[in-house]
Amino acid sequence: VAMAATRSVMRAVRVFEFGGPEVLKLQSDVLVPVPKENQVLIKVHACGVNPVETYIRSGTYARKPALPYTPGSDVAGVIEAVGEHVTAFKKGDRVFSLETVSGGYAEYAVAAVNRVFPLPDKLDFRQGAAIGVPYFTAYRALFQKGYAKAGESVLVHGASGGVGLAACQIARACGLKVLGTAGTEKGMNVILRNGAHQAFNHRDPNYTERIKEHTGPEGVNIIIEMLSNVNLDADLQLLSYAGRVVVVGCRGRIEINPRDAMSKESSIIGVSLFLATEEERRECATAVLDGIEAGWLKPIVGLEYPLEKVAKAHEDIICSSGARGKMVLLL
């Protein structure tokens, strides 16, 4: 593959040591990676920012990349070059990715061809960068781990962020009764426009009582939980008999009473997209691409940052109050 047309260096964010947002260094002389066999090179137009990337950067997460590295997995852009044996894509194709090999916070990224998907014209690059991790995680949480079925009820706890909105859209499209929580009036309006039948403000001190009033004595079948270190104890009180709390996000420890799980034979199930098998990932991809085609999968883009403001983005995704959509870096 002729690479002569591509610039040989690019701007990319590099992490040389684990730590706070300040360890994210924007460099302008990083070599453009070359795609190997079954890989593609993407000219990145937008890259999603996920909470997990802040945990990895801080060095406290189970997965530690070798230093230095470039964070980022959800990119959207245009194929610049393809490696050997790649037939699914050609130069100029619009795509989005679920993972990258070289890191997404950069002007160019290499990704394995089976982690890259066509981006239809009806979605822009910002929306493309909001699909990968959020929608695949939401689908895995609901169906592969939560065993959701049409007719069941689901509470999406923290529904206005990237994964939360994805969960609302998917659950609604698949016939579930969808309840969501958000921390602001605007957040509640966003989730109601994106699949939730009912919204609750989790800053209201009595909001769990309001949810109980709404669900009645049977409770809710599934809870998709973004902040389990705050909510897990209360979640167990909201579940139905044989209900499931599916833990998507956590920022610390929490004390619970296991008797709450015993009295309803309920389950607490953890989710990690990184542990999905190839077959499970294919199932997620099929559901996501079908959703785009059917029109119910509409990524909501929240805060947008240029690459040089990446440290601020990492600070805001953890500290800012009330998410509304998926945070993206624009290139």
mmCIF file of C-alpha atoms in Angstrom:
data_model
loop_
_atom_site.group_PDB
_atom_site.id
_atom_site.type_symbol
_atom_site.label_atom_id
_atom_site.label_comp_id
_atom_site.label_asym_id
_atom_site.label_seq_id
_atom_site.Cartn_x
_atom_site.Cartn_y
_atom_site.Cartn_z
ATOM 1 C CA VAL A 1 0.000 0.000 0.000
ATOM 2 C CA ALA A 2 1.472 3.359 -1.001
ATOM 3 C CA MET A 3 1.772 5.557 2.070
ATOM 4 C CA ALA A 4 3.635 8.389 0.347
ATOM 5 C CA ALA A 5 0.573 10.656 0.328
ATOM 6 C CA THR A 6 0.206 10.570 4.114
ATOM 7 C CA ARG A 7 2.125 13.033 6.288
ATOM 8 C CA SER A 8 4.793 11.137 8.180
ATOM 9 C CA VAL A 9 4.203 12.905 11.518
ATOM 10 C CA MET A 10 1.016 13.937 13.307
ATOM 11 C CA ARG A 11 -0.377 15.495 16.448
ATOM 12 C CA ALA A 12 -1.238 12.945 19.123
ATOM 13 C CA VAL A 13 -1.783 12.869 22.867
ATOM 14 C CA ARG A 14 0.869 10.825 24.692
ATOM 15 C CA VAL A 15 0.936 9.578 28.278
ATOM 16 C CA PHE A 16 4.473 8.985 29.645
ATOM 17 C CA GLU A 17 3.482 8.350 33.289
ATOM 18 C CA PHE A 18 0.253 7.486 35.090
ATOM 19 C CA GLY A 19 -1.392 10.300 37.031
ATOM 20 C CA GLY A 20 -3.880 13.173 36.830
ATOM 21 C CA PRO A 21 -5.186 14.865 33.664
ATOM 22 C CA GLU A 22 -1.941 16.869 33.432
ATOM 23 C CA VAL A 23 -0.028 13.750 32.278
ATOM 24 C CA LEU A 24 -1.847 13.972 28.912
ATOM 25 C CA LYS A 25 0.767 15.602 26.636
ATOM 26 C CA LEU A 26 -0.117 16.833 23.150
ATOM 27 C CA GLN A 27 2.844 16.292 20.823
ATOM 28 C CA SER A 28 3.138 17.384 17.203
ATOM 29 C CA ASP A 29 5.947 15.086 16.048
ATOM 30 C CA VAL A 30 4.457 11.614 16.603
ATOM 31 C CA LEU A 31 5.037 9.201 13.720
ATOM 32 C CA VAL A 32 1.919 8.302 11.755
ATOM 33 C CA PRO A 33 1.393 4.556 12.346
ATOM 34 C CA VAL A 34 1.434 2.141 9.396
ATOM 35 C CA PRO A 35 -1.358 -0.460 9.134
ATOM 36 C CA LYS A 36 -0.167 -4.067 9.236
ATOM 37 C CA GLU A 37 -2.118 -6.983 7.810
ATOM 38 C CA ASN A 38 -5.827 -6.929 8.679
ATOM 39 C CA GLN A 39 -5.491 -3.348 9.924
ATOM 40 C CA VAL A 40 -6.604 0.015 8.565
ATOM 41 C CA LEU A 41 -5.296 3.559 9.022
ATOM 42 C CA ILE A 42 -8.047 6.071 9.819
ATOM 43 C CA LYS A 43 -7.748 9.841 9.436
ATOM 44 C CA VAL A 44 -9.515 10.802 12.666
ATOM 45 C CA HIS A 45 -12.183 13.530 12.573
ATOM 46 C CA ALA A 46 -13.566 12.934 16.084
ATOM 47 C CA CYS A 47 -12.753 10.683 19.037
ATOM 48 C CA GLY A 48 -15.002 9.790 21.960
ATOM 49 C CA VAL A 49 -13.884 10.326 25.559
ATOM 50 C CA ASN A 50 -14.970 7.596 28.008
ATOM 51 C CA PRO A 51 -14.712 7.569 31.820
ATOM 52 C CA VAL A 52 -12.679 4.338 31.635
ATOM 53 C CA GLU A 53 -9.908 6.260 29.833
ATOM 54 C CA THR A 54 -9.487 8.466 32.923
ATOM 55 C CA TYR A 55 -9.182 5.381 35.169
ATOM 56 C CA ILE A 56 -6.558 3.832 32.863
ATOM 57 C CA ARG A 57 -4.638 7.140 32.703
ATOM 58 C CA SER A 58 -4.574 7.415 36.505
ATOM 59 C CA GLY A 59 -2.969 3.947 36.778
ATOM 60 C CA THR A 60 -5.647 2.651 39.166
ATOM 61 C CA TYR A 61 -7.423 0.432 36.641
ATOM 62 C CA ALA A 62 -7.003 -3.322 36.210
ATOM 63 C CA ARG A 63 -5.685 -2.824 32.678
ATOM 64 C CA LYS A 64 -2.430 -0.880 32.424
ATOM 65 C CA PRO A 65 -1.071 -0.155 28.952
ATOM 66 C CA ALA A 66 2.692 -0.056 28.409
ATOM 67 C CA LEU A 67 4.004 3.519 28.628
ATOM 68 C CA PRO A 68 4.092 5.730 26.671
ATOM 69 C CA TYR A 69 0.690 5.306 25.035
ATOM 70 C CA THR A 70 -2.069 7.285 23.313
ATOM 71 C CA PRO A 71 -5.553 6.887 24.869
ATOM 72 C CA GLY A 72 -8.809 6.598 22.943
ATOM 73 C CA SER A 73 -10.754 3.847 21.231
ATOM 74 C CA ASP A 74 -13.929 5.331 19.646
ATOM 75 C CA VAL A 75 -12.789 7.191 16.572
ATOM 76 C CA ALA A 76 -14.767 8.315 13.547
ATOM 77 C CA GLY A 77 -13.128 9.390 10.320
ATOM 78 C CA VAL A 78 -12.082 8.299 6.866
ATOM 79 C CA ILE A 79 -9.945 5.350 5.789
ATOM 80 C CA GLU A 80 -6.536 6.690 4.746
ATOM 81 C CA ALA A 81 -4.818 3.384 3.933
ATOM 82 C CA VAL A 82 -5.401 -0.345 4.371
ATOM 83 C CA GLY A 83 -3.012 -3.142 5.300
ATOM 84 C CA GLU A 84 -2.642 -6.489 3.558
ATOM 85 C CA HIS A 85 -5.685 -8.791 3.220
ATOM 86 C CA VAL A 86 -8.161 -5.960 3.934
ATOM 87 C CA THR A 87 -11.092 -6.191 1.519
ATOM 88 C CA ALA A 88 -13.931 -4.734 3.624
ATOM 89 C CA PHE A 89 -12.727 -1.111 3.336
ATOM 90 C CA LYS A 90 -10.903 1.126 0.894
ATOM 91 C CA LYS A 91 -9.322 4.599 1.054
ATOM 92 C CA GLY A 92 -12.006 7.274 1.428
ATOM 93 C CA ASP A 93 -14.609 5.129 3.267
ATOM 94 C CA ARG A 94 -16.337 6.767 6.255
ATOM 95 C CA VAL A 95 -15.969 4.571 9.363
ATOM 96 C CA PHE A 96 -16.200 4.387 13.142
ATOM 97 C CA SER A 97 -14.202 2.134 15.454
ATOM 98 C CA LEU A 98 -14.754 0.238 18.681
ATOM 99 C CA GLU A 99 -11.043 -0.004 19.516
ATOM 100 C CA THR A 100 -7.771 1.220 18.108
ATOM 101 C CA VAL A 101 -4.301 -0.307 18.149
ATOM 102 C CA SER A 102 -2.374 2.968 18.215
ATOM 103 C CA GLY A 103 -4.770 5.207 20.233
ATOM 104 C CA GLY A 104 -7.596 7.490 19.163
ATOM 105 C CA TYR A 105 -6.587 10.869 20.621
ATOM 106 C CA ALA A 106 -4.557 11.531 17.453
ATOM 107 C CA GLU A 107 -4.847 12.767 13.877
ATOM 108 C CA TYR A 108 -4.419 9.213 12.557
ATOM 109 C CA ALA A 109 -5.168 5.879 14.215
ATOM 110 C CA VAL A 110 -4.576 2.269 13.260
ATOM 111 C CA ALA A 111 -7.338 -0.218 14.091
ATOM 112 C CA ALA A 112 -7.937 -3.919 13.477
ATOM 113 C CA VAL A 113 -10.345 -4.319 10.582
ATOM 114 C CA ASN A 114 -12.807 -6.347 12.724
ATOM 115 C CA ARG A 115 -13.132 -3.402 15.149
ATOM 116 C CA VAL A 116 -14.071 -0.939 12.394
ATOM 117 C CA PHE A 117 -17.548 -0.428 10.936
ATOM 118 C CA PRO A 118 -19.059 1.634 8.120
ATOM 119 C CA LEU A 119 -20.432 5.038 9.169
ATOM 120 C CA PRO A 120 -23.611 5.834 7.228
ATOM 121 C CA ASP A 121 -23.976 9.302 5.707
ATOM 122 C CA LYS A 122 -26.933 10.102 7.988
ATOM 123 C CA LEU A 123 -24.555 10.320 10.982
ATOM 124 C CA ASP A 124 -21.780 12.921 11.207
ATOM 125 C CA PHE A 125 -18.283 12.184 12.538
ATOM 126 C CA ARG A 126 -19.114 13.568 16.006
ATOM 127 C CA GLN A 127 -21.972 11.089 16.237
ATOM 128 C CA GLY A 128 -19.746 8.353 14.833
ATOM 129 C CA ALA A 129 -17.320 8.925 17.708
ATOM 130 C CA ALA A 130 -20.212 8.426 20.148
ATOM 131 C CA ILE A 131 -21.174 4.917 18.987
ATOM 132 C CA GLY A 132 -18.425 2.388 19.796
ATOM 133 C CA VAL A 133 -17.908 1.921 23.517
ATOM 134 C CA PRO A 134 -21.273 3.399 24.688
ATOM 135 C CA TYR A 135 -23.573 1.380 22.425
ATOM 136 C CA PHE A 136 -21.619 -1.871 22.575
ATOM 137 C CA THR A 137 -21.453 -1.564 26.387
ATOM 138 C CA ALA A 138 -25.172 -0.769 26.665
ATOM 139 C CA TYR A 139 -26.142 -3.723 24.463
ATOM 140 C CA ARG A 140 -23.839 -6.070 26.382
ATOM 141 C CA ALA A 141 -25.194 -4.826 29.722
ATOM 142 C CA LEU A 142 -28.841 -5.196 28.728
ATOM 143 C CA PHE A 143 -28.837 -8.470 26.807
ATOM 144 C CA GLN A 144 -25.586 -10.421 27.160
ATOM 145 C CA LYS A 145 -25.318 -9.843 30.924
ATOM 146 C CA GLY A 146 -28.732 -8.557 32.055
ATOM 147 C CA TYR A 147 -30.831 -11.008 29.972
ATOM 148 C CA ALA A 148 -33.376 -8.265 29.263
ATOM 149 C CA LYS A 149 -36.628 -9.295 27.591
ATOM 150 C CA ALA A 150 -39.382 -7.288 25.921
ATOM 151 C CA GLY A 151 -42.042 -6.409 28.484
ATOM 152 C CA GLU A 152 -39.576 -6.125 31.381
ATOM 153 C CA SER A 153 -38.783 -2.842 33.099
ATOM 154 C CA VAL A 154 -35.303 -1.318 33.197
ATOM 155 C CA LEU A 155 -34.015 1.569 35.310
ATOM 156 C CA VAL A 156 -31.015 3.305 33.738
ATOM 157 C CA HIS A 157 -29.226 4.963 36.646
ATOM 158 C CA GLY A 158 -27.277 7.890 35.192
ATOM 159 C CA ALA A 159 -29.130 7.815 31.899
ATOM 160 C CA SER A 160 -27.990 11.116 30.377
ATOM 161 C CA GLY A 161 -24.369 10.144 29.634
ATOM 162 C CA GLY A 162 -23.078 8.240 26.614
ATOM 163 C CA VAL A 163 -23.789 4.691 27.848
ATOM 164 C CA GLY A 164 -27.013 5.763 29.580
ATOM 165 C CA LEU A 165 -28.580 7.297 26.477
ATOM 166 C CA ALA A 166 -27.483 4.293 24.423
ATOM 167 C CA ALA A 167 -29.172 1.997 26.975
ATOM 168 C CA CYS A 168 -32.402 4.047 26.848
ATOM 169 C CA GLN A 169 -32.546 3.955 23.039
ATOM 170 C CA ILE A 170 -31.754 0.239 22.789
ATOM 171 C CA ALA A 171 -34.115 -0.816 25.607
ATOM 172 C CA ARG A 172 -36.987 1.236 24.176
ATOM 173 C CA ALA A 173 -36.450 -0.171 20.671
ATOM 174 C CA CYS A 174 -36.476 -3.700 22.089
ATOM 175 C CA GLY A 175 -39.794 -3.366 23.914
ATOM 176 C CA LEU A 176 -38.751 -2.665 27.514
ATOM 177 C CA LYS A 177 -40.377 -0.188 29.866
ATOM 178 C CA VAL A 178 -37.631 2.376 30.404
ATOM 179 C CA LEU A 179 -37.077 4.518 33.511
ATOM 180 C CA GLY A 180 -34.060 6.807 33.708
ATOM 181 C CA THR A 181 -32.361 9.096 36.210
ATOM 182 C CA ALA A 182 -30.383 12.273 35.570
ATOM 183 C CA GLY A 183 -29.044 15.061 37.768
ATOM 184 C CA THR A 184 -30.490 18.075 35.970
ATOM 185 C CA GLU A 185 -33.743 19.207 34.361
ATOM 186 C CA LYS A 186 -32.002 19.318 30.966
ATOM 187 C CA GLY A 187 -30.634 15.819 31.474
ATOM 188 C CA MET A 188 -34.129 14.542 32.304
ATOM 189 C CA ASN A 189 -35.518 16.119 29.131
ATOM 190 C CA VAL A 190 -32.763 14.519 27.039
ATOM 191 C CA ILE A 191 -33.515 11.025 28.362
ATOM 192 C CA LEU A 192 -37.268 11.464 27.801
ATOM 193 C CA ARG A 193 -36.545 12.372 24.178
ATOM 194 C CA ASN A 194 -34.332 9.294 23.810
ATOM 195 C CA GLY A 195 -36.469 6.389 24.882
ATOM 196 C CA ALA A 196 -37.232 6.791 28.598
ATOM 197 C CA HIS A 197 -40.922 6.557 29.496
ATOM 198 C CA GLN A 198 -40.263 8.247 32.831
ATOM 199 C CA ALA A 199 -37.414 10.358 34.234
ATOM 200 C CA PHE A 200 -36.353 10.935 37.849
ATOM 201 C CA ASN A 201 -33.879 13.444 39.271
ATOM 202 C CA HIS A 202 -31.274 11.556 41.319
ATOM 203 C CA ARG A 203 -30.419 14.783 43.188
ATOM 204 C CA ASP A 204 -33.903 14.797 44.707
ATOM 205 C CA PRO A 205 -33.392 13.250 48.194
ATOM 206 C CA ASN A 206 -36.638 11.260 47.830
ATOM 207 C CA TYR A 207 -36.135 10.080 44.281
ATOM 208 C CA THR A 208 -35.943 6.364 45.186
ATOM 209 C CA GLU A 209 -39.350 6.710 46.897
ATOM 210 C CA ARG A 210 -40.705 8.254 43.702
ATOM 211 C CA ILE A 211 -39.360 5.331 41.685
ATOM 212 C CA LYS A 212 -40.982 2.878 44.131
ATOM 213 C CA GLU A 213 -44.299 4.731 43.817
ATOM 214 C CA HIS A 214 -43.997 4.464 40.057
ATOM 215 C CA THR A 215 -43.067 0.758 39.885
ATOM 216 C CA GLY A 216 -45.388 -0.378 42.678
ATOM 217 C CA PRO A 217 -44.616 -3.373 44.878
ATOM 218 C CA GLU A 218 -43.151 -5.479 42.059
ATOM 219 C CA GLY A 219 -40.124 -3.216 41.567
ATOM 220 C CA VAL A 220 -37.921 -3.012 38.500
ATOM 221 C CA ASN A 221 -36.512 -6.048 36.658
ATOM 222 C CA ILE A 222 -33.140 -4.636 35.624
ATOM 223 C CA ILE A 223 -31.014 -1.682 36.730
ATOM 224 C CA ILE A 224 -28.177 -0.476 34.493
ATOM 225 C CA GLU A 225 -25.849 1.177 37.019
ATOM 226 C CA MET A 226 -23.235 3.799 36.059
ATOM 227 C CA LEU A 227 -22.175 4.826 39.587
ATOM 228 C CA SER A 228 -22.429 1.712 41.724
ATOM 229 C CA ASN A 229 -20.234 3.057 44.535
ATOM 230 C CA VAL A 230 -23.033 5.559 45.287
ATOM 231 C CA ASN A 231 -26.201 3.720 44.255
ATOM 232 C CA LEU A 232 -25.802 -0.035 44.699
ATOM 233 C CA ASP A 233 -27.296 -0.253 48.183
ATOM 234 C CA ALA A 234 -30.403 1.688 47.117
ATOM 235 C CA ASP A 235 -30.602 -0.279 43.838
ATOM 236 C CA LEU A 236 -31.074 -3.550 45.712
ATOM 237 C CA GLN A 237 -34.195 -2.101 47.366
ATOM 238 C CA LEU A 238 -35.705 -1.167 43.983
ATOM 239 C CA LEU A 239 -35.413 -4.576 42.326
ATOM 240 C CA SER A 240 -38.179 -7.030 41.570
ATOM 241 C CA TYR A 241 -38.021 -10.700 42.520
ATOM 242 C CA ALA A 242 -35.064 -12.187 40.536
ATOM 243 C CA GLY A 243 -34.083 -8.672 39.476
ATOM 244 C CA ARG A 244 -30.595 -7.840 38.201
ATOM 245 C CA VAL A 245 -28.314 -4.884 38.862
ATOM 246 C CA VAL A 246 -25.854 -4.661 35.982
ATOM 247 C CA VAL A 247 -22.774 -2.702 37.058
ATOM 248 C CA VAL A 248 -21.332 -0.628 34.203
ATOM 249 C CA GLY A 249 -19.485 2.049 36.204
ATOM 250 C CA CYS A 250 -17.858 2.354 39.616
ATOM 251 C CA ARG A 251 -15.563 4.905 41.257
ATOM 252 C CA GLY A 252 -14.938 3.363 44.665
ATOM 253 C CA ARG A 253 -16.261 1.074 47.390
ATOM 254 C CA ILE A 254 -19.729 0.753 48.916
ATOM 255 C CA GLU A 255 -21.296 -1.174 51.767
ATOM 256 C CA ILE A 256 -24.363 -3.301 50.992
ATOM 257 C CA ASN A 257 -26.416 -5.848 52.896
ATOM 258 C CA PRO A 258 -26.325 -9.190 51.035
ATOM 259 C CA ARG A 259 -29.643 -10.052 52.697
ATOM 260 C CA ASP A 260 -31.268 -7.595 50.272
ATOM 261 C CA ALA A 261 -30.123 -9.868 47.437
ATOM 262 C CA MET A 262 -31.209 -13.026 49.279
ATOM 263 C CA SER A 263 -34.732 -11.821 50.026
ATOM 264 C CA LYS A 264 -35.456 -11.365 46.314
ATOM 265 C CA GLU A 265 -32.937 -13.814 44.857
ATOM 266 C CA SER A 266 -31.547 -10.868 42.927
ATOM 267 C CA SER A 267 -28.172 -10.663 41.182
ATOM 268 C CA ILE A 268 -25.365 -8.135 40.920
ATOM 269 C CA ILE A 269 -23.593 -8.574 37.583
ATOM 270 C CA GLY A 270 -20.447 -6.772 36.448
ATOM 271 C CA VAL A 271 -19.858 -5.741 32.845
ATOM 272 C CA SER A 272 -16.572 -5.241 31.038
ATOM 273 C CA LEU A 273 -16.658 -4.739 27.281
ATOM 274 C CA PHE A 274 -12.978 -5.768 27.168
ATOM 275 C CA LEU A 275 -13.958 -9.308 28.162
ATOM 276 C CA ALA A 276 -16.484 -9.804 25.339
ATOM 277 C CA THR A 277 -15.733 -12.781 23.085
ATOM 278 C CA GLU A 278 -15.404 -12.309 19.334
ATOM 279 C CA GLU A 279 -18.881 -13.826 18.914
ATOM 280 C CA GLU A 280 -20.411 -11.488 21.535
ATOM 281 C CA ARG A 281 -18.789 -8.487 19.872
ATOM 282 C CA ARG A 282 -20.233 -9.540 16.523
ATOM 283 C CA GLU A 283 -23.683 -9.782 18.096
ATOM 284 C CA CYS A 284 -23.293 -6.252 19.520
ATOM 285 C CA ALA A 285 -22.111 -4.956 16.143
ATOM 286 C CA THR A 286 -25.076 -6.485 14.330
ATOM 287 C CA ALA A 287 -27.532 -4.913 16.792
ATOM 288 C CA VAL A 288 -25.821 -1.517 16.577
ATOM 289 C CA LEU A 289 -25.654 -1.443 12.763
ATOM 290 C CA ASP A 290 -29.308 -2.561 12.569
ATOM 291 C CA GLY A 291 -30.227 0.254 14.972
ATOM 292 C CA ILE A 292 -28.485 2.840 12.802
ATOM 293 C CA GLU A 293 -30.294 1.543 9.729
ATOM 294 C CA ALA A 294 -33.671 1.413 11.479
ATOM 295 C CA GLY A 295 -33.163 4.973 12.707
ATOM 296 C CA TRP A 296 -33.613 4.523 16.456
ATOM 297 C CA LEU A 297 -29.867 4.602 17.166
ATOM 298 C CA LYS A 298 -29.109 8.324 17.243
ATOM 299 C CA PRO A 299 -25.985 9.225 19.208
ATOM 300 C CA ILE A 300 -26.346 12.401 21.264
ATOM 301 C CA VAL A 301 -23.125 14.424 21.359
ATOM 302 C CA GLY A 302 -22.483 16.401 24.529
ATOM 303 C CA LEU A 303 -19.419 18.507 25.308
ATOM 304 C CA GLU A 304 -16.867 18.934 22.498
ATOM 305 C CA TYR A 305 -13.175 19.783 22.949
ATOM 306 C CA PRO A 306 -10.268 20.425 20.598
ATOM 307 C CA LEU A 307 -7.324 18.026 21.034
ATOM 308 C CA GLU A 308 -5.295 20.658 22.944
ATOM 309 C CA LYS A 309 -8.010 20.775 25.654
ATOM 310 C CA VAL A 310 -7.811 17.029 26.328
ATOM 311 C CA ALA A 311 -6.770 17.476 29.995
ATOM 312 C CA LYS A 312 -9.860 19.650 30.590
ATOM 313 C CA ALA A 313 -12.027 16.983 28.952
ATOM 314 C CA HIS A 314 -10.651 14.334 31.326
ATOM 315 C CA GLU A 315 -11.271 16.604 34.302
ATOM 316 C CA ASP A 316 -14.822 17.466 33.209
ATOM 317 C CA ILE A 317 -15.967 13.914 32.469
ATOM 318 C CA ILE A 318 -15.319 13.009 36.113
ATOM 319 C CA CYS A 319 -16.109 16.290 37.900
ATOM 320 C CA SER A 320 -18.789 18.073 35.900
ATOM 321 C CA SER A 321 -22.340 17.841 37.156
ATOM 322 C CA GLY A 322 -24.943 16.276 34.923
ATOM 323 C CA ALA A 323 -23.840 14.709 31.652
ATOM 324 C CA ARG A 324 -25.877 15.321 28.523
ATOM 325 C CA GLY A 325 -24.642 13.031 25.812
ATOM 326 C CA LYS A 326 -21.261 11.738 24.777
ATOM 327 C CA MET A 327 -18.080 13.795 25.217
ATOM 328 C CA VAL A 328 -15.930 14.037 22.077
ATOM 329 C CA LEU A 329 -12.575 15.433 20.963
ATOM 330 C CA LEU A 330 -12.633 17.150 17.568
ATOM 331 C CA LEU A 331 -9.665 17.066 15.209
#
